[in-house]
mmCIF file of C-alpha atoms in Angstrom:
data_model
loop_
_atom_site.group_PDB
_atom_site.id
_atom_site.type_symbol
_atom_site.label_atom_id
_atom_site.label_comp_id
_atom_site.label_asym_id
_atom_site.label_seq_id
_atom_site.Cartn_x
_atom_site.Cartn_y
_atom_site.Cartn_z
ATOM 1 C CA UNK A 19 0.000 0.000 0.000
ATOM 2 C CA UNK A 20 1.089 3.291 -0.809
ATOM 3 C CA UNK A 21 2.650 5.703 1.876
ATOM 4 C CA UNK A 22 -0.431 8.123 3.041
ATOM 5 C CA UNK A 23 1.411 11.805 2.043
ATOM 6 C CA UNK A 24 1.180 14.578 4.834
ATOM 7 C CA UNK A 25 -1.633 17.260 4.118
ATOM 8 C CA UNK A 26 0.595 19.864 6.631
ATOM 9 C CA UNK A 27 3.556 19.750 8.039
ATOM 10 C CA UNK A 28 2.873 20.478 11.503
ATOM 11 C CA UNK A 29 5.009 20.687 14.839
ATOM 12 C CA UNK A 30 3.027 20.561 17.666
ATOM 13 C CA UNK A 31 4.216 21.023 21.561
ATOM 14 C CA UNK A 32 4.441 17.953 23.547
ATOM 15 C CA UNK A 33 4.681 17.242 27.208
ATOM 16 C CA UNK A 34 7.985 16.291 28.394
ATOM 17 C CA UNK A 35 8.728 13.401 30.827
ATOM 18 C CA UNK A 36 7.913 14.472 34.579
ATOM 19 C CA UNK A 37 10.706 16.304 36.400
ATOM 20 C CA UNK A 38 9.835 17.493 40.022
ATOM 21 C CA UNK A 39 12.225 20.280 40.250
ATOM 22 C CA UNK A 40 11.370 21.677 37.509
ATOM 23 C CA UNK A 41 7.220 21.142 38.377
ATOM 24 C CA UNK A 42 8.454 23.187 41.767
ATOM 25 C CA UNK A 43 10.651 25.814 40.109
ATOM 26 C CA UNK A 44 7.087 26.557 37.615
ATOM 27 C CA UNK A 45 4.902 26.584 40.356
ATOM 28 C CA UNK A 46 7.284 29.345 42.521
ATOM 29 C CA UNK A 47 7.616 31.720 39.571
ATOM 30 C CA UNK A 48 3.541 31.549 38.471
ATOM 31 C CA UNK A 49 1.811 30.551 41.845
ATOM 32 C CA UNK A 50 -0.215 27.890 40.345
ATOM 33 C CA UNK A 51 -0.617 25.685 37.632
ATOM 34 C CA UNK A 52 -3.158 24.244 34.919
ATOM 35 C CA UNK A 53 -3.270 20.068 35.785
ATOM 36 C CA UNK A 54 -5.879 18.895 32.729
ATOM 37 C CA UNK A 55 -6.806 14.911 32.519
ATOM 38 C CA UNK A 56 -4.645 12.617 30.187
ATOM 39 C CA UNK A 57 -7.235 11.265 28.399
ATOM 40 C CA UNK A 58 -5.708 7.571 26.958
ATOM 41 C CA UNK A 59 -6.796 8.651 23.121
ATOM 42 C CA UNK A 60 -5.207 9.148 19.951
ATOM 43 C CA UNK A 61 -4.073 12.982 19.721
ATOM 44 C CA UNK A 62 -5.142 15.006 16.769
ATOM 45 C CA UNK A 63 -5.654 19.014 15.331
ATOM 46 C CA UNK A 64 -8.605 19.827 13.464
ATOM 47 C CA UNK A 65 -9.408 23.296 11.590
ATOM 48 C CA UNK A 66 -11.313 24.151 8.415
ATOM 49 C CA UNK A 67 -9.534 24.471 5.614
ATOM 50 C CA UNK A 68 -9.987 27.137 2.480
ATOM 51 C CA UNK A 69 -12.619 24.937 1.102
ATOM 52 C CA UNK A 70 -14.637 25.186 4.289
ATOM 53 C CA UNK A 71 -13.885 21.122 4.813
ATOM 54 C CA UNK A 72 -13.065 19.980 8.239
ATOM 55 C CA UNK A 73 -10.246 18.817 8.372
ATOM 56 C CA UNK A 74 -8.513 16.231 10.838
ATOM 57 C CA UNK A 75 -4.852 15.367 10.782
ATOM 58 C CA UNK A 76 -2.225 13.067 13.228
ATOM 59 C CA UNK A 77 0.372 15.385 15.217
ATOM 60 C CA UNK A 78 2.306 14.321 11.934
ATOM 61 C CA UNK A 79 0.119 15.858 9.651
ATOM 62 C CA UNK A 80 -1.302 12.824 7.763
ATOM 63 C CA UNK A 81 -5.384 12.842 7.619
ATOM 64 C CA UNK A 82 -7.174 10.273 9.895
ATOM 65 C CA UNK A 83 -9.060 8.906 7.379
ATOM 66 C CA UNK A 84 -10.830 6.943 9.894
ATOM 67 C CA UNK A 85 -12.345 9.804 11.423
ATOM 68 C CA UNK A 86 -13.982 11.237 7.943
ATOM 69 C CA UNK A 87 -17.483 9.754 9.269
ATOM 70 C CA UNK A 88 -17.435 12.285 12.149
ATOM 71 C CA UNK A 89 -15.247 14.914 11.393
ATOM 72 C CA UNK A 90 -18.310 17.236 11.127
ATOM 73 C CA UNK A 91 -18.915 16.626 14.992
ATOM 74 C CA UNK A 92 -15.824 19.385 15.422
ATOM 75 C CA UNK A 93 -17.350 21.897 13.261
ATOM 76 C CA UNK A 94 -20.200 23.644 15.545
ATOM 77 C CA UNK A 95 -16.439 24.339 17.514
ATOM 78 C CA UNK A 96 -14.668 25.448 14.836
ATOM 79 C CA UNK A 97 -16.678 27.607 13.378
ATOM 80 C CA UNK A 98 -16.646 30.080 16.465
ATOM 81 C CA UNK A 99 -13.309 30.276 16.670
ATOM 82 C CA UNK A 100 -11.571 32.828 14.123
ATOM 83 C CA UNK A 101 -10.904 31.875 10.696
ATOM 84 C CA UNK A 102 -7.429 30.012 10.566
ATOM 85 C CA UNK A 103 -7.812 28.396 13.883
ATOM 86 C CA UNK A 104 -7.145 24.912 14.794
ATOM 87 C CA UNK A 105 -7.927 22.758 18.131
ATOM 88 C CA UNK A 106 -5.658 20.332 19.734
ATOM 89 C CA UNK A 107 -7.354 17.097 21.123
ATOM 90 C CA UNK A 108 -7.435 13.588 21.749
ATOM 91 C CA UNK A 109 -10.025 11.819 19.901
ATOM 92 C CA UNK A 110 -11.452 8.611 21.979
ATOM 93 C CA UNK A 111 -13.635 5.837 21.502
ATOM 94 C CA UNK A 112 -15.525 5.002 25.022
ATOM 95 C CA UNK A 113 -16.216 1.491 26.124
ATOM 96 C CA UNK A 114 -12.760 -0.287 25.094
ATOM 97 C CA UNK A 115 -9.111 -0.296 26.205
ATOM 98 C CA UNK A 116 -6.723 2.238 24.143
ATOM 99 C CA UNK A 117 -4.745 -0.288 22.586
ATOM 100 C CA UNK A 118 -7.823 -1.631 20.515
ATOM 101 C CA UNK A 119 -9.322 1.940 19.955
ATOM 102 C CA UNK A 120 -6.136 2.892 18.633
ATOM 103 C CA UNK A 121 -5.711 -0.086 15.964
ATOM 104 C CA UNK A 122 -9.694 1.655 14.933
ATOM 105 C CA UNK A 123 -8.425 5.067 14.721
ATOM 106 C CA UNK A 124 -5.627 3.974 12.626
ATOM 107 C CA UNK A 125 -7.072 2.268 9.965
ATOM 108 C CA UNK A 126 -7.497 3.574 6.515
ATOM 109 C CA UNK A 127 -11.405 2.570 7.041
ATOM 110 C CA UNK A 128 -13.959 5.066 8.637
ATOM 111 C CA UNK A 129 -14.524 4.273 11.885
ATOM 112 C CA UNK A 130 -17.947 2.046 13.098
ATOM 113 C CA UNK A 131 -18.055 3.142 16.910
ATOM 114 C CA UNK A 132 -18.607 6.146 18.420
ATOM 115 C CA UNK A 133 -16.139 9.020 18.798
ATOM 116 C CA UNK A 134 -15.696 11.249 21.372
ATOM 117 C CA UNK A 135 -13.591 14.348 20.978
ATOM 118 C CA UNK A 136 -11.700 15.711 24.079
ATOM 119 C CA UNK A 137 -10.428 19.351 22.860
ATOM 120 C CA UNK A 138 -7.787 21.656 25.363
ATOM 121 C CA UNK A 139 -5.782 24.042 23.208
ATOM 122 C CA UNK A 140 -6.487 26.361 20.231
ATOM 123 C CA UNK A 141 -4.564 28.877 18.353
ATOM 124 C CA UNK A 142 -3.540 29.507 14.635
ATOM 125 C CA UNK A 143 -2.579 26.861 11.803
ATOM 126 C CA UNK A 144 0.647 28.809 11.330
ATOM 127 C CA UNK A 145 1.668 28.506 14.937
ATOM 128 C CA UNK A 146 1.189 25.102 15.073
ATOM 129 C CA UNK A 147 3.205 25.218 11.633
ATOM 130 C CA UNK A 148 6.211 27.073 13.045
ATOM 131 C CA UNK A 149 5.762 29.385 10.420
ATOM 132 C CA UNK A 150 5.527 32.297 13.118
ATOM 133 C CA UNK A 151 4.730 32.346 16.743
ATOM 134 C CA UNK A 152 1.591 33.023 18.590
ATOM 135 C CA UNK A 153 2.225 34.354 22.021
ATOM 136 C CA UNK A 154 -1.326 33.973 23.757
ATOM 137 C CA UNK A 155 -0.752 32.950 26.530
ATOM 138 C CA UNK A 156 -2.328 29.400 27.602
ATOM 139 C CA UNK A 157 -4.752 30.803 30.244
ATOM 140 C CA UNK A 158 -6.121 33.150 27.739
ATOM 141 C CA UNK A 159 -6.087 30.245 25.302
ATOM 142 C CA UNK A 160 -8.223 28.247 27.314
ATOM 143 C CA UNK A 161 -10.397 30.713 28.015
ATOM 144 C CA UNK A 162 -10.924 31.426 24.104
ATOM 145 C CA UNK A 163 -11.421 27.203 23.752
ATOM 146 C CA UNK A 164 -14.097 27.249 26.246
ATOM 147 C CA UNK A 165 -16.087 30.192 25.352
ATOM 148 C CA UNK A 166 -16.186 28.649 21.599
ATOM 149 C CA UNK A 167 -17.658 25.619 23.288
ATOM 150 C CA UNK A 168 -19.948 26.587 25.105
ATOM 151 C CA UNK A 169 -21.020 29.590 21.989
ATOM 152 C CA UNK A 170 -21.924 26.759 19.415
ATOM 153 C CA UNK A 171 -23.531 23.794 19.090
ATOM 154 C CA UNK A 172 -20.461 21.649 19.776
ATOM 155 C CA UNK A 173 -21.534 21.061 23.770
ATOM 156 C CA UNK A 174 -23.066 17.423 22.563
ATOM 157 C CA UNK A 175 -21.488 14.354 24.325
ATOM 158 C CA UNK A 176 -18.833 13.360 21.003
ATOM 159 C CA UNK A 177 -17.169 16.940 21.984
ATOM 160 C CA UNK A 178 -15.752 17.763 25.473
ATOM 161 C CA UNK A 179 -13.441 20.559 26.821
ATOM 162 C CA UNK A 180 -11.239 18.699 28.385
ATOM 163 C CA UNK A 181 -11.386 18.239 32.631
ATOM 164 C CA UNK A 182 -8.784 20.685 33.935
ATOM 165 C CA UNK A 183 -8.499 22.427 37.241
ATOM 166 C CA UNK A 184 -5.760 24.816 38.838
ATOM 167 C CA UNK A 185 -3.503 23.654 41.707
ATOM 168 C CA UNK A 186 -1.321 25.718 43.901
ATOM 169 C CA UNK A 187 1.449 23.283 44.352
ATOM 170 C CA UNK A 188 2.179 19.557 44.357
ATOM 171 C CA UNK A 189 0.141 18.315 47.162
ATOM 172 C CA UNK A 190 -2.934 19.645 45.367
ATOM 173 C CA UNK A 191 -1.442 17.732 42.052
ATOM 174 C CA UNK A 192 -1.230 14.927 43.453
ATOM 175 C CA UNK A 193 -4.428 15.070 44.861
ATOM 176 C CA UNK A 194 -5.911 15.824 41.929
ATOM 177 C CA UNK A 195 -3.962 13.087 40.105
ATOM 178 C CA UNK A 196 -4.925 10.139 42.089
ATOM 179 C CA UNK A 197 -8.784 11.399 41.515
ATOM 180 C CA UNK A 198 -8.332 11.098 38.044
ATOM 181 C CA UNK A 199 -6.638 7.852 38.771
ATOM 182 C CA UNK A 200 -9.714 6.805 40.542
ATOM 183 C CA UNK A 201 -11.619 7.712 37.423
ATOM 184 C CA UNK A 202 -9.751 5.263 35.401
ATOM 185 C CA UNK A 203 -7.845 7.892 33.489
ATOM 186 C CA UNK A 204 -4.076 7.897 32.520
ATOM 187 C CA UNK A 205 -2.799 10.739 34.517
ATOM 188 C CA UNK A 206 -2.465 14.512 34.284
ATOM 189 C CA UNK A 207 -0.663 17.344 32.165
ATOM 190 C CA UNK A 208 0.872 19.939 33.969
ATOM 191 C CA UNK A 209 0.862 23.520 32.341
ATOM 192 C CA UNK A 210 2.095 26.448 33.395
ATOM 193 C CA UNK A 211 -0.828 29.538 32.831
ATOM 194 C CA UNK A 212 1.360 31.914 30.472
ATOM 195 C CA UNK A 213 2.325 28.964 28.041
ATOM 196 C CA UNK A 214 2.944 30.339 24.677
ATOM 197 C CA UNK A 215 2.214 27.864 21.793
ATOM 198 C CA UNK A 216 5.606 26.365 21.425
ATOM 199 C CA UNK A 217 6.807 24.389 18.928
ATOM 200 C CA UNK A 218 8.460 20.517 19.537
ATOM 201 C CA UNK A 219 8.712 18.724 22.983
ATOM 202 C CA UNK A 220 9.484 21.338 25.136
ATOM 203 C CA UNK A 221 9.200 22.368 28.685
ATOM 204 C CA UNK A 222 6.508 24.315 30.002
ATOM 205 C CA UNK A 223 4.309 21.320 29.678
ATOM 206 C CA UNK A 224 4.859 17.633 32.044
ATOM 207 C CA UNK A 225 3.211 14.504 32.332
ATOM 208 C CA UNK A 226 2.242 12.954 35.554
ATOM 209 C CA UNK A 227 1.735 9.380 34.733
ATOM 210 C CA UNK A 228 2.020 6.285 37.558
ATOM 211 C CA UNK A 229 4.885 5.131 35.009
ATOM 212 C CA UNK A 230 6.755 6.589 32.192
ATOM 213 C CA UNK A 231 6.373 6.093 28.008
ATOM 214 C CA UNK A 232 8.440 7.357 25.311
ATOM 215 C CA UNK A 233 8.313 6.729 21.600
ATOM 216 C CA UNK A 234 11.410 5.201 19.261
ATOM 217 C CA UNK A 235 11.792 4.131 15.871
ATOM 218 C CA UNK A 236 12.429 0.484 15.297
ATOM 219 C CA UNK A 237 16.551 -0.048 14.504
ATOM 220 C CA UNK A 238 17.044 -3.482 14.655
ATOM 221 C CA UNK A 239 15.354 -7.188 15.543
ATOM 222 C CA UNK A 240 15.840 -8.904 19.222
ATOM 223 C CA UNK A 241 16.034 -12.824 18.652
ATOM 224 C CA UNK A 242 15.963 -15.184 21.130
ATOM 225 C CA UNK A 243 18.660 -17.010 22.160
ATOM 226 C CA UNK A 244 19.737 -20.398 20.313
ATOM 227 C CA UNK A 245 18.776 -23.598 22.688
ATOM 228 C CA UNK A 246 16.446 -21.874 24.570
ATOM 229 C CA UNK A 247 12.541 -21.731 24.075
ATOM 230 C CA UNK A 248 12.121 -18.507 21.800
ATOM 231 C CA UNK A 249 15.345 -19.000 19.756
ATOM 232 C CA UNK A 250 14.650 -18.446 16.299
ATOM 233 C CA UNK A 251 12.141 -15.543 17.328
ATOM 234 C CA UNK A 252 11.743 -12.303 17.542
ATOM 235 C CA UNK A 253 11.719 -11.335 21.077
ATOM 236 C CA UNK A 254 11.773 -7.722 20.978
ATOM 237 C CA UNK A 255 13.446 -4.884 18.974
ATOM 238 C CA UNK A 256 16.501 -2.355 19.019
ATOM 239 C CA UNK A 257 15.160 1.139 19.589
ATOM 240 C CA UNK A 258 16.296 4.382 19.114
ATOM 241 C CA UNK A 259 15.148 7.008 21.251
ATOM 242 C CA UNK A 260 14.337 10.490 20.618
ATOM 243 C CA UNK A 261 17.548 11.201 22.251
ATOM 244 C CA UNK A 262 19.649 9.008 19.878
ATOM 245 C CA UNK A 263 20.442 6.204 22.421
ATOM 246 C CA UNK A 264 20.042 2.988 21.299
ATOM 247 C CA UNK A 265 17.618 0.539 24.042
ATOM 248 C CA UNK A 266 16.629 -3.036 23.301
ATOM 249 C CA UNK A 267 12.911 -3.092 23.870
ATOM 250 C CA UNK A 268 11.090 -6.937 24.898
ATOM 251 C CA UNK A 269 7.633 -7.438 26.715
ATOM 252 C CA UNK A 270 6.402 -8.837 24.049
ATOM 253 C CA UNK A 271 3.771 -12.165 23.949
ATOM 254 C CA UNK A 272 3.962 -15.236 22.449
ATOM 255 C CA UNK A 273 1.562 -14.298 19.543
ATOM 256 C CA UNK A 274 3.101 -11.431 19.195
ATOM 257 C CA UNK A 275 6.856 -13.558 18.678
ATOM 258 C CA UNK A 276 4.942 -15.405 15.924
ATOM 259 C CA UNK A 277 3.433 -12.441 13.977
ATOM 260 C CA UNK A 278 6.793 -10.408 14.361
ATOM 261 C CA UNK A 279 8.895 -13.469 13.084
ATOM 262 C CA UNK A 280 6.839 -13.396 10.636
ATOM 263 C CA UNK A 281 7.387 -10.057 9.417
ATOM 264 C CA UNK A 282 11.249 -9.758 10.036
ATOM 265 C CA UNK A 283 12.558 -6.873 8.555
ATOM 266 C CA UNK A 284 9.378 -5.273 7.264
ATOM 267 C CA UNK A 285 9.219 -3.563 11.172
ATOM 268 C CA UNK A 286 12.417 -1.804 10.891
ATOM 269 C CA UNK A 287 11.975 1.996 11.044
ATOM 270 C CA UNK A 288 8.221 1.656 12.016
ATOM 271 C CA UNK A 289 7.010 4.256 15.670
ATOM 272 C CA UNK A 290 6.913 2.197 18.717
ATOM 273 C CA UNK A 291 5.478 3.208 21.970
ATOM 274 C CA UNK A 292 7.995 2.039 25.361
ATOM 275 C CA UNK A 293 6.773 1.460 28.839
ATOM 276 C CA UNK A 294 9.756 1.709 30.964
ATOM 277 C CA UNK A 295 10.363 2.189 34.924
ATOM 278 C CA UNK A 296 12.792 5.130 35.038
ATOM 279 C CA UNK A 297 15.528 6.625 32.652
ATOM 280 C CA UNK A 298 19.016 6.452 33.786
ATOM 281 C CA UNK A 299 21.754 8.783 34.211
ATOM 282 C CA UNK A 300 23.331 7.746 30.149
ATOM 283 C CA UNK A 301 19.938 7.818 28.637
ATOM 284 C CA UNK A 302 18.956 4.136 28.798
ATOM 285 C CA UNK A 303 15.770 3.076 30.130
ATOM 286 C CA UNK A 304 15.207 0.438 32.724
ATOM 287 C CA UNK A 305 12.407 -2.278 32.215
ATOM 288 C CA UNK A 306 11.575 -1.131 28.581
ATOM 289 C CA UNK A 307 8.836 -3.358 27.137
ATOM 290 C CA UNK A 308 6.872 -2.883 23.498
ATOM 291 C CA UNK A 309 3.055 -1.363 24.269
ATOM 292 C CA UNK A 310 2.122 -0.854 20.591
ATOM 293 C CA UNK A 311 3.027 0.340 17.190
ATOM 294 C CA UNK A 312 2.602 4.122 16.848
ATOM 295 C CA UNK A 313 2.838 5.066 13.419
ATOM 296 C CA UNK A 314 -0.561 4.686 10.954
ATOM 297 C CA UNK A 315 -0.957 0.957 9.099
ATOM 298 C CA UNK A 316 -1.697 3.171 5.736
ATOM 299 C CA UNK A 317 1.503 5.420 6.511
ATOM 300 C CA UNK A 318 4.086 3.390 8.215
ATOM 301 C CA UNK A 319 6.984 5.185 9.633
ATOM 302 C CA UNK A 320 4.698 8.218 10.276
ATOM 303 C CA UNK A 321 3.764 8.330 13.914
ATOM 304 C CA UNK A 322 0.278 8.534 14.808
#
């Protein structure tokens, strides 16, 4: 199948990995912070284009061509915002675990369940481009997000504002954190209030997860070792890290040994998502194991 092209080219700000001195330093210089729900969906921006379309793309800029069936859910949003405006979201399907939501979402197919839209940023295309910046600050952002919400006909169940509350320092966090634990959710962003929109994965912006992920691009095949019961398999994969460093990756199951044999070389330089304890001092990661594949089955290579 033919590589899916990119409509834009976008570069969207991501949460970095959760550093506690640096959570403390943000809360002393702005007094509080925003801590929104980490909704366990599959992220997306969505804006009209020229041709008054709605259009929905992957943080890599590839359409979700699974979401064409309900793209027009975002549109009583959009259309309050000013022209050129996108939202940044995390588009869900409720009822079943990420993992098989996310093989729905990436299929070239439309999708056959329902979709729910969880939406907490918006500013312009271009800043989400990197063409030029937008310096609203986040507060004022939100407060722009909401009021488009709640204008148009966009407060239906498929399209949420995402929960979000202030806290005044960690304890509060935390407190809020273990709620949304309680809820069944994956954790919390932290934000501080005069967030510009910034471009890459960049401070200003931390997850607070019970354990830490990271993405990495497939380098290599992990085979199991000859006389023992997996040799001849694939048993994991060589990843490299954003960073550049290099981390052999297992956790996998039996079935998937079989299907991943099976495809050899085919998986080299596809996305993977890594569940890992803690990040050492030279970069490595300790207790990496494979989650899922995080680039698009139509676009491989492109993460999702």
């Amino acid at each position: 199948m033919a590589t899916q092209p990119r409509f834009i080219k976008p570069d969207c700000h991501r949460p970095v990995n959760w550093k506690e001195s640096a959570v403390l330093k943000a809360f002393k210089t702005s007094g509080y912070l925003f801590a929104q729900v980490k909704e366990d969906g599959f992220r997306f921006h969505a804006f009209i284009d020229n041709a008054d379309k709605v259009r929905i793309v992957t943080r890599e800029g590839i359409e979700i061509k699974a979401l064409e069936v309900c793209k027009e859910q975002l549109r009583g949003l959009l259309v309050e915002l000013p022209d050129g405006f996108c939202v940044d979201g995390e588009a869900t399907i409720p009822g079943i675990p990420f993992e098989e939501a996310s093989g729905h979402l990436r299929r070239f197919e439309e999708v056959q369940l329902p979709v729910v839209f969880y939406v907490w940023d918006v500013f312009p295309v271009y800043a989400l481009l990197g063409e030029r910046p937008w310096s609203e600050p986040y507060a004022e952002r939100l407060n722009r997000l909401v009021w488009a919400w709640q204008s148009g006909d966009s407060s239906a169940v498929d399209v949420q504002c995402i929960e979000c509350e202030t806290v005044q320092n960690l304890a509060e966090a935390e407190q809020f954190f273990e709620a949304a634990r309680a809820k069944g959710k994956e954790g919390l962003v932290l934000k501080v209030p005069d967030l510009p929109v910034i471009n890459g994965k960049r401070t200003g912006q931390w997850k607070m997860k019970p354990s830490d992920n990271c993405d990495g691009i497939v380098r290599g095949l992990v085979w199991g070792t000859p006389g023992l019961g997996n040799a001849g398999k694939v048993i994991g994969f060589t990843v490299e890290l954003e960073s550049g460093v290099l981390c052999d990756v297992t956790g996998i199951t039996r079935d998937q040994m079989e299907t991943f044999t099976t495809w050899g070389t085919a998986l080299l330089g596809r996305y993977v998502e890594i569940a890992y304890m803690e990040m050492t001092a030279a970069g490595s990661l300790r207790h990496p194991s494979f989650v899922q594949f995080r680039d698009l089955d139509y676009a491989t290579g492109w993460k999702a």
